[in-house]
XYZ file of C-alpha atoms in Angstrom:
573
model
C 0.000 0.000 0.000
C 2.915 2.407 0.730
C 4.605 2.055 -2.632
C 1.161 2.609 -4.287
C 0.924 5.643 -2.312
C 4.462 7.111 -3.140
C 4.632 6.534 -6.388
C 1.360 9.042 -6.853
C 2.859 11.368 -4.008
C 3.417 14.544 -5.024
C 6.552 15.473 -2.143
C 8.016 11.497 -3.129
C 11.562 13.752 -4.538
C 12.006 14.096 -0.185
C 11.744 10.542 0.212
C 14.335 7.827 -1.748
C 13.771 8.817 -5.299
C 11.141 5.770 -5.993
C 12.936 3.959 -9.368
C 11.607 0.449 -9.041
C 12.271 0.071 -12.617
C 16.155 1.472 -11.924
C 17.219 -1.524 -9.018
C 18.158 -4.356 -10.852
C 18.945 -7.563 -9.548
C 19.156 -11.342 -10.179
C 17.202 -12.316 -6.696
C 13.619 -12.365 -6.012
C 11.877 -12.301 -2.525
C 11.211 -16.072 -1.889
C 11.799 -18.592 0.932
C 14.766 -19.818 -0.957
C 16.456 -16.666 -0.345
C 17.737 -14.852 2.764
C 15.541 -11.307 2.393
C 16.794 -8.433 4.039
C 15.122 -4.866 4.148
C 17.074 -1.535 4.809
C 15.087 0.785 6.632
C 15.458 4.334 7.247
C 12.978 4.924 10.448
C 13.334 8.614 9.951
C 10.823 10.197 7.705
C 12.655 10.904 4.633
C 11.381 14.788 4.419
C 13.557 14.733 7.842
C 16.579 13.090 6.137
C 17.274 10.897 3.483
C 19.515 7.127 4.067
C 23.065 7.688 4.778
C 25.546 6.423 2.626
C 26.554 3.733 5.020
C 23.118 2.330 4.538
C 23.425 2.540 0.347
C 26.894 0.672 0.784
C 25.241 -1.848 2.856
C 22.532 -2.563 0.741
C 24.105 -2.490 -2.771
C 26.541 -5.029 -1.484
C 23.343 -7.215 -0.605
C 21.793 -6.846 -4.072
C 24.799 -8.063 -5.464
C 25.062 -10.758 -3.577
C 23.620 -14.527 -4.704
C 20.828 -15.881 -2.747
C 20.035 -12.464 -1.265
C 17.731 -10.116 -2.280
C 17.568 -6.396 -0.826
C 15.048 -4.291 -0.405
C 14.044 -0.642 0.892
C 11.417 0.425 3.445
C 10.976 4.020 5.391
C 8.901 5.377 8.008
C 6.128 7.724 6.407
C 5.410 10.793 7.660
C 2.415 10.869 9.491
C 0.234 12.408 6.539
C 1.138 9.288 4.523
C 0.480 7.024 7.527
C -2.812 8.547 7.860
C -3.690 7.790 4.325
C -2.557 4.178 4.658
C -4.806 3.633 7.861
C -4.103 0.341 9.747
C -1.944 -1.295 7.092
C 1.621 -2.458 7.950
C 4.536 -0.828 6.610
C 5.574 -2.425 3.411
C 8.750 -2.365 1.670
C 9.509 -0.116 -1.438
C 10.024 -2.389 -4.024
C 8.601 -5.824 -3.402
C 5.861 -4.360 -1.843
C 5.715 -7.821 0.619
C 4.888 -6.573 4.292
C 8.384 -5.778 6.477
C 7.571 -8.323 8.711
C 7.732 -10.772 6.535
C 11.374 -10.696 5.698
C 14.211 -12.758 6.957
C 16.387 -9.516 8.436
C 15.237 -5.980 9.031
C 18.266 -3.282 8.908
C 17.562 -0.285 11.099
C 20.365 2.578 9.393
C 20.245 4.494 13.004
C 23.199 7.118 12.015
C 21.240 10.089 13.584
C 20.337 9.879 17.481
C 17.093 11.460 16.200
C 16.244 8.188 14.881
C 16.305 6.302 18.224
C 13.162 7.782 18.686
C 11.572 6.002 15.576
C 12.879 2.456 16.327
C 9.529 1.195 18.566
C 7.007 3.404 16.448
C 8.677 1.992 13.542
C 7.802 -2.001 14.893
C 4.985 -1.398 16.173
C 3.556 -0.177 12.403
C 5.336 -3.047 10.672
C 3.263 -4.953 13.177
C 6.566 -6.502 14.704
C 6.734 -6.747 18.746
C 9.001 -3.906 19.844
C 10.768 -5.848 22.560
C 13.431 -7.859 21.289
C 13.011 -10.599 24.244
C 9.445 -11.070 23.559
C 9.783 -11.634 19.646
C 9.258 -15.346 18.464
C 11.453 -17.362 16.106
C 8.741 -16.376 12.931
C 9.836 -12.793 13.285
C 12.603 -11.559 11.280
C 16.239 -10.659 12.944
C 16.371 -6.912 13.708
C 19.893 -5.426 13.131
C 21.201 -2.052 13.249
C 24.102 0.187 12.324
C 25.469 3.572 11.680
C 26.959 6.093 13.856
C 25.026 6.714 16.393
C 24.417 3.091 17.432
C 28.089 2.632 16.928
C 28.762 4.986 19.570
C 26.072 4.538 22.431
C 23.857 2.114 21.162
C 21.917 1.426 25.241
C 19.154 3.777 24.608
C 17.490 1.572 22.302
C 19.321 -2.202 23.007
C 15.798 -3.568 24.649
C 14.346 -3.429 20.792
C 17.453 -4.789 18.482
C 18.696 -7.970 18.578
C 22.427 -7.323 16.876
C 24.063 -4.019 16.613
C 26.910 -3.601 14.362
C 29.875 -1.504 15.896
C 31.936 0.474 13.447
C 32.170 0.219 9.865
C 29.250 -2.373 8.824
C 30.719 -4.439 5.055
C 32.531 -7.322 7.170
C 29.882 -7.616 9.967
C 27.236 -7.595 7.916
C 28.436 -9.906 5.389
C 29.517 -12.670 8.399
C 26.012 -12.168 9.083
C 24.607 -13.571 6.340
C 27.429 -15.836 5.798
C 26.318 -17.023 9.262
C 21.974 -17.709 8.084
C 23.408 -19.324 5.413
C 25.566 -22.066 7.151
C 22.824 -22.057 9.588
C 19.403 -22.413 7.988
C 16.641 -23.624 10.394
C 18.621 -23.092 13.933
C 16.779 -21.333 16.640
C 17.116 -17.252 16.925
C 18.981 -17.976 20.092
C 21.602 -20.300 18.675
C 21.869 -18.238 15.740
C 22.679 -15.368 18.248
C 24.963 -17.787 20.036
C 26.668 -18.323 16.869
C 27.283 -14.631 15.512
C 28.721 -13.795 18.833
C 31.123 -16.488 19.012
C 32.930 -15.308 15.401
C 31.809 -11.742 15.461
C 34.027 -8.964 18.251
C 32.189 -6.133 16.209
C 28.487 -7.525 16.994
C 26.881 -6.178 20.399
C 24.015 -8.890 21.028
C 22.001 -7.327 24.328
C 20.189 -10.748 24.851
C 23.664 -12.280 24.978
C 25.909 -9.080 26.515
C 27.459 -9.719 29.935
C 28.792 -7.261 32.372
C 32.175 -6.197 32.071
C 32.242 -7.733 28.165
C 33.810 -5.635 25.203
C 32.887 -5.220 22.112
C 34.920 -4.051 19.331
C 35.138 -0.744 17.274
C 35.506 -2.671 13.426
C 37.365 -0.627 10.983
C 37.586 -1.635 7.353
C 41.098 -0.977 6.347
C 40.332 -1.326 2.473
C 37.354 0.506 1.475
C 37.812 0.348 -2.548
C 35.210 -2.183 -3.051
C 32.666 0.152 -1.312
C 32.879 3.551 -3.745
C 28.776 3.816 -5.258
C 28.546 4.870 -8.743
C 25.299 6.298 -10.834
C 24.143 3.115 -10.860
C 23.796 2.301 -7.074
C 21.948 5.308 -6.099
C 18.185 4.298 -5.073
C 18.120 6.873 -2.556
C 19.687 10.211 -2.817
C 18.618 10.966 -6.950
C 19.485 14.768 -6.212
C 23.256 14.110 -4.459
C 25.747 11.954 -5.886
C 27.990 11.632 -3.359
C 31.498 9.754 -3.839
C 33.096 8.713 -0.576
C 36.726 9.841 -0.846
C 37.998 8.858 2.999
C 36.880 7.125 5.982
C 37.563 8.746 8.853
C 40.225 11.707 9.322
C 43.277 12.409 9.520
C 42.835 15.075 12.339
C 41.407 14.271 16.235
C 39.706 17.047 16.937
C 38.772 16.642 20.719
C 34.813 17.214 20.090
C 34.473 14.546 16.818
C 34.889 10.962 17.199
C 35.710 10.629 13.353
C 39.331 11.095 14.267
C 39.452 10.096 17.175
C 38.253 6.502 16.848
C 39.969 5.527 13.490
C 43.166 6.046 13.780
C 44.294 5.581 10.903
C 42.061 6.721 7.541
C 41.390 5.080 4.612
C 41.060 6.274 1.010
C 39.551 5.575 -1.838
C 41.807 4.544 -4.929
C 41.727 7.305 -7.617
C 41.127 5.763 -10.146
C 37.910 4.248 -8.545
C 36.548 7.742 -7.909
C 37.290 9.072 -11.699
C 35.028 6.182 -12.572
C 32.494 7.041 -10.543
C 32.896 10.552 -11.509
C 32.336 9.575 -14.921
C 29.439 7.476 -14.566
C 27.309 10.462 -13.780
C 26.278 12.930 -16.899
C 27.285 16.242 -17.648
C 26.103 18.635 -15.641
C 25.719 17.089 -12.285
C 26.668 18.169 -9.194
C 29.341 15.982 -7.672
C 29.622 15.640 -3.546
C 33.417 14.102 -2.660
C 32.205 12.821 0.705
C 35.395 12.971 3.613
C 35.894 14.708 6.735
C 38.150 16.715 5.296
C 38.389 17.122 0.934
C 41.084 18.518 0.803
C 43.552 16.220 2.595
C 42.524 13.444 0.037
C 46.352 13.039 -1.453
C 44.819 12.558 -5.144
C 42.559 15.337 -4.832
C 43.764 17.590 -7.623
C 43.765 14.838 -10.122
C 39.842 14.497 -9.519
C 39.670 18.035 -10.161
C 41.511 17.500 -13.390
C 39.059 14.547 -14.337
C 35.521 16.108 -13.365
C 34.987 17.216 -17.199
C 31.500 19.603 -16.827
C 30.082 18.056 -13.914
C 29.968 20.395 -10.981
C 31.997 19.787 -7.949
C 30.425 20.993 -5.114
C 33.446 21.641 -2.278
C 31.729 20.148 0.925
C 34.059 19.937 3.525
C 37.057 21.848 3.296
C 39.661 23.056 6.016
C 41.047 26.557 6.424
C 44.908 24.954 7.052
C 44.701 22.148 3.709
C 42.234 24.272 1.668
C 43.453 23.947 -2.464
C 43.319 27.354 -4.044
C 42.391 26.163 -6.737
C 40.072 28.451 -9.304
C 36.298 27.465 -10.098
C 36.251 24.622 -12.429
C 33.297 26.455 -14.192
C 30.486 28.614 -13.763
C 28.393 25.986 -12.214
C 31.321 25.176 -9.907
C 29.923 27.945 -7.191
C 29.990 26.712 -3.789
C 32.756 26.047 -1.229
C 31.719 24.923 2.380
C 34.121 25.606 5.411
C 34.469 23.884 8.675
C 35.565 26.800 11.618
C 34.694 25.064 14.158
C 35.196 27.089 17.118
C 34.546 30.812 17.377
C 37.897 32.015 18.824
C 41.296 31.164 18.608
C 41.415 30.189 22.046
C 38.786 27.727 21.787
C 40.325 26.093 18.262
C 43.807 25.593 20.454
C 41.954 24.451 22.861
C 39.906 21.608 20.654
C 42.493 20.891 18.814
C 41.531 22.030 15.805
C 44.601 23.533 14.428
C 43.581 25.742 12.472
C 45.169 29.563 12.705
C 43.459 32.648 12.025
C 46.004 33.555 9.117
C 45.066 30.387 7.260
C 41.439 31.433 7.785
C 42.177 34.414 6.068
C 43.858 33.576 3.415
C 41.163 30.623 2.955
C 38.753 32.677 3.082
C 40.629 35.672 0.705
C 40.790 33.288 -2.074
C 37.502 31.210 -2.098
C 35.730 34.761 -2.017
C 37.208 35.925 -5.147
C 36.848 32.609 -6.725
C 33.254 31.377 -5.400
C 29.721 32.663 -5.311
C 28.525 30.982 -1.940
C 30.730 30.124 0.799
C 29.126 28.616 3.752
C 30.845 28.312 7.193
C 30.101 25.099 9.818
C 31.013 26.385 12.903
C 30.229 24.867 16.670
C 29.129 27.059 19.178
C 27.892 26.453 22.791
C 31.198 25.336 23.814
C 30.731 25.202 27.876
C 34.301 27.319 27.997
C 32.916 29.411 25.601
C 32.853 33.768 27.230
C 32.141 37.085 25.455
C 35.974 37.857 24.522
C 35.736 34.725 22.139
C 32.146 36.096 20.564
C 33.839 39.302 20.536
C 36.967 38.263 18.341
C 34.308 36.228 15.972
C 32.568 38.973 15.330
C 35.232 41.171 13.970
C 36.831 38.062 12.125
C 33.036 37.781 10.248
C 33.260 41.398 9.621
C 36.546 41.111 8.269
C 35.859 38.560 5.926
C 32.374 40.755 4.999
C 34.986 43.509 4.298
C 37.067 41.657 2.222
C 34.157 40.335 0.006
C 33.074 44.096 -0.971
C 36.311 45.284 -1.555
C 37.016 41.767 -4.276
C 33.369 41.992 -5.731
C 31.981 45.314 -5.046
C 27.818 44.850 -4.944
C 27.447 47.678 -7.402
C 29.326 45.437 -9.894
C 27.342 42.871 -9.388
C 26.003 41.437 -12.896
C 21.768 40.674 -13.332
C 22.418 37.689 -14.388
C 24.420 36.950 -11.078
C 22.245 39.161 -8.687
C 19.548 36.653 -10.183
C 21.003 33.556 -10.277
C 19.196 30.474 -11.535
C 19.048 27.358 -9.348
C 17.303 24.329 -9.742
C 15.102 23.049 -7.071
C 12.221 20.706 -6.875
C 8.605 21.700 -5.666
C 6.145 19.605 -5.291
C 8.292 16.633 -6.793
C 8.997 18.390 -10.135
C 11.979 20.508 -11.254
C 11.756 23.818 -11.568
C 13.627 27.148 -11.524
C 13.924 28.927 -8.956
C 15.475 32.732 -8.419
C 17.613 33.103 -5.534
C 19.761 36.274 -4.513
C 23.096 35.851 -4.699
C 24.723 34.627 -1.079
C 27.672 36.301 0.124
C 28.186 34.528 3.357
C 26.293 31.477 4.772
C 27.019 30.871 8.552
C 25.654 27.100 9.473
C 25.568 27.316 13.668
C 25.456 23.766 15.192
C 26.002 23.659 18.981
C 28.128 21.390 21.458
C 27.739 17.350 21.857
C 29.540 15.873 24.295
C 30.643 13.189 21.639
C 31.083 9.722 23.022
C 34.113 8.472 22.589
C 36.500 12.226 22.410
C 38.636 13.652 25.147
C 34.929 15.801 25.484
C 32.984 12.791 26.458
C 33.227 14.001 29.943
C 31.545 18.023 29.242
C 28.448 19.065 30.438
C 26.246 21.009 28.006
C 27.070 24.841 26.796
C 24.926 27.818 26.886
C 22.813 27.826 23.475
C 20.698 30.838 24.860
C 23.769 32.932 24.661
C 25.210 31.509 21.518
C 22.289 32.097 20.122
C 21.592 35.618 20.817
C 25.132 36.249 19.527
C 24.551 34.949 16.718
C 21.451 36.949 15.867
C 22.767 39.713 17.043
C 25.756 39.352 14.575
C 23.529 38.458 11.616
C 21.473 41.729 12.222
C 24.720 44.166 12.452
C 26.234 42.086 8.880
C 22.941 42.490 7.158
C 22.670 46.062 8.086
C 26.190 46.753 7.356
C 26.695 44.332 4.211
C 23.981 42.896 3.381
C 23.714 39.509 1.665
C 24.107 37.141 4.544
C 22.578 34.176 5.722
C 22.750 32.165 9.161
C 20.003 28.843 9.272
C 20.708 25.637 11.334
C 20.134 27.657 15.062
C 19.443 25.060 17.560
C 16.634 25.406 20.388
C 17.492 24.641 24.019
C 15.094 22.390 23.476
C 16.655 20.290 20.663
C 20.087 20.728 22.081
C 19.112 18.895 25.390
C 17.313 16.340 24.035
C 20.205 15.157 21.720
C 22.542 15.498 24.866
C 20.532 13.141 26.983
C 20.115 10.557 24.189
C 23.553 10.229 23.259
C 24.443 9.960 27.110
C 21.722 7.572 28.069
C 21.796 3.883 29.167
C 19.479 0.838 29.191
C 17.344 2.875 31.436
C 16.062 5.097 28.302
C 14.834 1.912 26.424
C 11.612 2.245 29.038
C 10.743 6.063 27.765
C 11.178 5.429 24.118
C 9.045 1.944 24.587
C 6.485 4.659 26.357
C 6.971 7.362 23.745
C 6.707 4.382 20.788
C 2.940 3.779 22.456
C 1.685 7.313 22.645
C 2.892 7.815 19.045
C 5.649 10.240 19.635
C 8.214 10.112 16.744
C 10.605 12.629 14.867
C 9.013 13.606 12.080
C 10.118 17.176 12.219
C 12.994 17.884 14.518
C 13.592 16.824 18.102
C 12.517 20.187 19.282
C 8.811 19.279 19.303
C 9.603 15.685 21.282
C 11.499 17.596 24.190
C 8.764 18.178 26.572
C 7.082 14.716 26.198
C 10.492 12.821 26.489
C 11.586 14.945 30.202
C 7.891 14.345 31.471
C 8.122 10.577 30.553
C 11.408 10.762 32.037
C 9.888 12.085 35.314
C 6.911 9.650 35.405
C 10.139 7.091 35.415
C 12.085 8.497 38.047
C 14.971 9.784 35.866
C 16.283 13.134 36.460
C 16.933 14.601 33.164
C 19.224 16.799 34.204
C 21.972 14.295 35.293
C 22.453 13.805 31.496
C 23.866 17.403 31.087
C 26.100 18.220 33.752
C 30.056 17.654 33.173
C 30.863 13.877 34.628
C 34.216 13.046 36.598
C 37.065 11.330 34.182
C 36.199 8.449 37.457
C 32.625 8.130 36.086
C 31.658 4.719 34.282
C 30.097 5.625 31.373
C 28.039 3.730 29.911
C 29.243 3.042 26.518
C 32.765 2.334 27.475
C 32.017 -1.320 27.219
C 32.889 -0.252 23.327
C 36.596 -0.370 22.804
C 38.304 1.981 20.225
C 41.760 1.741 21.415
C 41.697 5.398 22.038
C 40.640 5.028 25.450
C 43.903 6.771 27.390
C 44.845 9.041 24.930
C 41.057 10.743 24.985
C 41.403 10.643 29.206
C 45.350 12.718 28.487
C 43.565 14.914 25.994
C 40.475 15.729 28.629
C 43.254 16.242 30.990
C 44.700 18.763 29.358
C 41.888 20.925 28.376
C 41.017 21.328 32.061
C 44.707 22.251 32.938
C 44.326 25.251 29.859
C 41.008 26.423 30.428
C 40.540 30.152 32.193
C-alpha cells in the first residue's frame, strides 16, 4: 500500500527517489532466499539514508541468494492515508515483517526515537526478548548506534559496531551455514565469530565489544548506478575517517588511521554520472585526500560541489566552471582560544587567506562552525565577530555589490517543488554561517563536558547576523538550535538501558521525529519524570572516574582521549 501511495505522491523527490524500474537484480523475494530490508525509520522529508546504509545494501543486491530491499517510516500524513496497514517495503511491496532480516540505518540519534514506532507499524513486537522465532532478525548500524547504542538495546537484537561491510556480510554468511537453527543459537553463533556484533540478549557485564574498521574501502565507492536513494546528491566517498582528532568529533578520534579511496575508482564514478551534475566528494576533510587535484583534473563539466574543506589544507584552486559555485568551510570554534583548545589547528592567518581566495573565486561560501562550547565567554564572541566582519569587508572590496552582474544578482538554481523541477530565483549569497552547537561526543577527550549555553550563543549569533545584514547585506545564518533540541540530543547520546523504558512509552503514545527533536522535548523529560529519571543528570560535566556507559565499546583510544580531557582542564581560564 505504501509504494502505491508514493509513487502518486506529489513530495516522493524528499523521500528515496522511488525507481523500481532502476534496481536491478538477479534475486527475487522467496523462501529460498535470505531477504533483508534496509530501513530508514526517519521520515525521509527529515533526512534521506546515509551512505553507510546505500553501501550496505548495494553489497546485498549483489550478492547470490540475497535479495535487498528498501522500506521508510512515512510521515504521518502518509500514515494517515494508509490507515491500519503495515509498513511495506519499497520495491517488493511484501509486508516488512515478513522478511528474513530488518536493517535499522540508526546514524542520527534522532532516529532512536523512531525504532519502537517503527515495529509497532510493521506490526513486529518492539521488545526484542518477547519476539518469536517467525519474526525476522532486527539489526542495526550507523553512527550513532556505533557509539552509544543502550538507549534503544531492549528493541534490536544485533548491533553492528563500526564500519558495517565485514559484519554484515559474516552475518549472512552465518543464516546461510545455519538455515533452520533457533534465533537464540543463531545469536549464540554470531557472537562467538563476530568482536564487532553487540548482542544485548547475549551481553554480559564487564564484556567488550569491538570498534571494526575496514582498512580497504575500494570495493565500497557507489557509482550512478547504485543510487536508489539520494537521486538529487551523488555523493562519492573519498575517505573514511580523518586524519585530524579534533577533541569534540569521534571521526578522528576513533579511526586512527584513515582510509582512502583509490583514484582511479573515484574518476570512474565521476564519470558514470552525466554532464552537468553536481558531484559531492564525501570525507571529513576534501582537501587532505592526497589525489585530490587529479579528480579536479578529471571532473569534465560536472559540478563539484566543495563540501568539507579546512582553512589549514584548503586547495586554491580556481572554479572549475560557472556551475562550480559553492565552497563549504568547517571553523569550528569561534575564537582562537577555543580552536587551540579543541584541537583544531587551524590559525586565524590560514582562515584568512582561505577565506581571501575562495571569495574571489566562489559565489557561496558557507561556514560550519560549533558554538555552545561550555568554555565558551564574550571575549571569544567578541573576536568572531570582527573576524566575520573582516571577511564581509574583504568580500566588498574583491566583488563590489554595485558590480554585481543581473544575471548573477539573479542567479538560476534548480530546485524541486512539489516533486517536479523547476527554476527557482535566488539572490546571490555572500556569506552562509551554518551554527550547530556542542555534543559531548562519546568516545573524544569531550565525552566528559556538560552542556554549553545555546541561549547565549544564540543571541550572539542573531545579534551578529542583524549588524552584517545592516552593514553588508547579503548574509545568511540557518541551522540555530533550540534549548530544546540541544538537550534532548545530549541526553540521548548519554543515556543507558534505562532510556529503552521512555522510548518503549513514547513508541505507544505515538511520539516520533518527524520534524525535529525540538517538538519531542517536553514529552520525552515528562516521561522521564513519570520514570524516576532526572533529566538533568544527562547534562552536567561527569568526573574522568565516572563509568560511562558506553565504554564497554573499545576503540583503542581510550587513554589518549582521558590525556587529551586532561589537558583541556589544565588550559582552560
Amino acid at each position: 500500500m505504501i509504494a502505491g501511495i508514493l509513487k502518486n505522491n506529489k513530495t516522493k523527490a524528499h523521500y528515496y527517489g522511488y525507481r523500481p524500474d532502476e534496481i536491478k537484480q538477479e534475486e527475487v523475494f522467496c523462501d529460498g532466499n535470505i531477504n533483508f530490508c534496509m530501513i530508514s525509520p526517519v521520515p525521509q522529508n527529515v533526512l534521506a539514508f546515509s551512505i553507510g546504509a546505500d553501501i550496505i545494501f548495494n553489497m546485498l543486491r549483489r550478492r547470490k541468494n540475497v535479495y535487498a530491499d528498501m522500506g521508510v517510516l512515512p510521515d504521518k500524513n502518509l500514515l494517515s492515508r494508509m490507515g491500519n496497514a503495515p509498513i511495506e517495503a519499497l520495491y517488493s511491496e511484501r509486508q516488512i515483517r515478513d522478511f528474513d532480516i530488518i536493517g535499522l540505518s540508526l546514524y542520527f540519534i534522532g532516529s532512536y526515537f523512531n525504532v519502537v514506532p517503527f515495529l509497532i507499524k510493521s506490526g513486529i513486537n518492539p521488545i526484542a526478548r518477547e519476539r518469536g522465532e517467525e519474526d525476522p532478525l532486527i539489526i542495526a548500524g550507523g553512527g550513532s548506534c556505533s557509539t552509544n547504542p543502550l538507549p534503544v538495546s531492549d528493541f534490536i537484537d544485533v548491533f553492528v559496531i563500526g564500519d558495517g561491510e565485514t559484519p554484515v556480510k559474516n552475518i549472512i554468511d552465518c543464516m546461510e551455514e545455519n538455515k533452520g537453527v533457533g534465533k537464540m543459537e543463531l545469536l549464540h553463533k554470531l557472537k562467538e565469530k563476530n568482536r564487532s556484533l553487540y548482542i544485548p540478549l547475549l551481553a554480559k557485564n564487564g564484556e567488550s565489544v569491538y570498534y571494526n574498521i575496514e582498512e580497504d574501502i575500494s570495493g565500497s565507492i557507489l557509482d550512478a548506478s547504485d543510487y536508489v536513494s539520494k537521486p538529487r546528491n551523488k555523493t562519492i566517498e573519498l575517505i573514511r575517517g580523518c586524519r585530524y582528532k579534533c577533541n569534540f568529533c569521534n571521526l578522528g578520534n576513533i579511526r586512527r588511521k584513515v582510509a582512502e579511496m583509490p583514484v582511479e575508482s573515484v574518476v570512474k564514478a565521476i564519470k558514470s554520472y552525466p554532464t552537468g551534475t553536481s558531484i559531492y566528494p564525501f570525507a571529513p576533510d576534501e582537501s587532505s585526500y592526497r589525489k585530490y587535484d587529479e579528480i579536479y583534473k578529471n571532473i569534465g563539466d560536472r559540478k563539484l560541489y566543495r563540501y568539507n574543506q579546512r582553512f589549514n589544507t584548503y586547495k586554491k584552486n580556481k572554479r572549475h566552471s560557472l556551475n562550480d559555485y559553492r565552497v563549504s568551510f568547517g571553523l569550528d570554534g569561534i575564537s582562537q582560544r577555543i580552536r587551540d583548545l579543541v584541537r583544531k589547528n587551524v590559525k586565524e592567518q590560514q582562515v584568512r587567506e582561505a577565506i581571501t581566495h575562495a571569495l574571489a573565486n566562489f559565489d557561496v561560501i558557507k561556514i560550519n562552525l560549533i558554538i555552545a562550547f561550555p568554555f565558551e565567554c564574550h571575549s571569544d564572541w567578541e573576536e568572531f565577530e570582527r573576524l566575520m566582519e573582516d571577511i564581509c569587508k574583504i568580500r566588498k572590496e574583491l566583488v563590489p555589490e554595485k558590480c554585481y552582474t543581473e544575471e548573477e544578482n539573479e542567479r538560476v538554481y534548480i530546485g524541486y517543488k512539489e516533486g517536479k523541477k523547476v527554476k527557482i530565483d535566488k539572490k546571490l549569497l555572500m556569506l552562509h554561517l551554518a551554527p550547530t552547537p556542542f555534543q559531548a561526543e562519546p568516545h573524544t577527550p569531550m565525552q566528559w563536558y556538560g552542556i554549553g549555553d545555546i541561549d547565549l550563543a544564540n543571541i550572539k549569533i542573531k545579534s551578529l547576523k542583524k549588524k552584517l545584514l545592516r552593514k553588508y547585506g547579503m548574509v545568511k545564518i540557518e541551522g540555530l538550535n533550540s534549548k530544546a533540541s540541544m538537550e534532548t540530543e545530549f541526553i540521548m547520546k548519554r543515556g543507558g538501558k534505562e532510556i529503552c523504558n521512555v522510548l518503549y512509552d513514547m513508541g505507544k503514545r505515538d511520539y516520533y521525529n518527524s520534524s525535529g527533536l525540538s517538538q519531542l522535548n517536553k514529552p520525552f523529560k515528562l516521561l522521564l519524570k513519570k520514570r524516576g529519571i532526572d533529566y538533568r543528570k544527562y547534562l552536567k560535566e561527569y568526573s574522568i572516574n565516572d563509568s560511562l556507559p558506553w565504554e564497554f565499546i573499545v576503540t583503542g583510544g581510550e587513554e589518549r582521549y582521558k590525556r587529551e580531557y586532561l589537558k583541556m582542564k589544565a588550559n582552560e581560564r
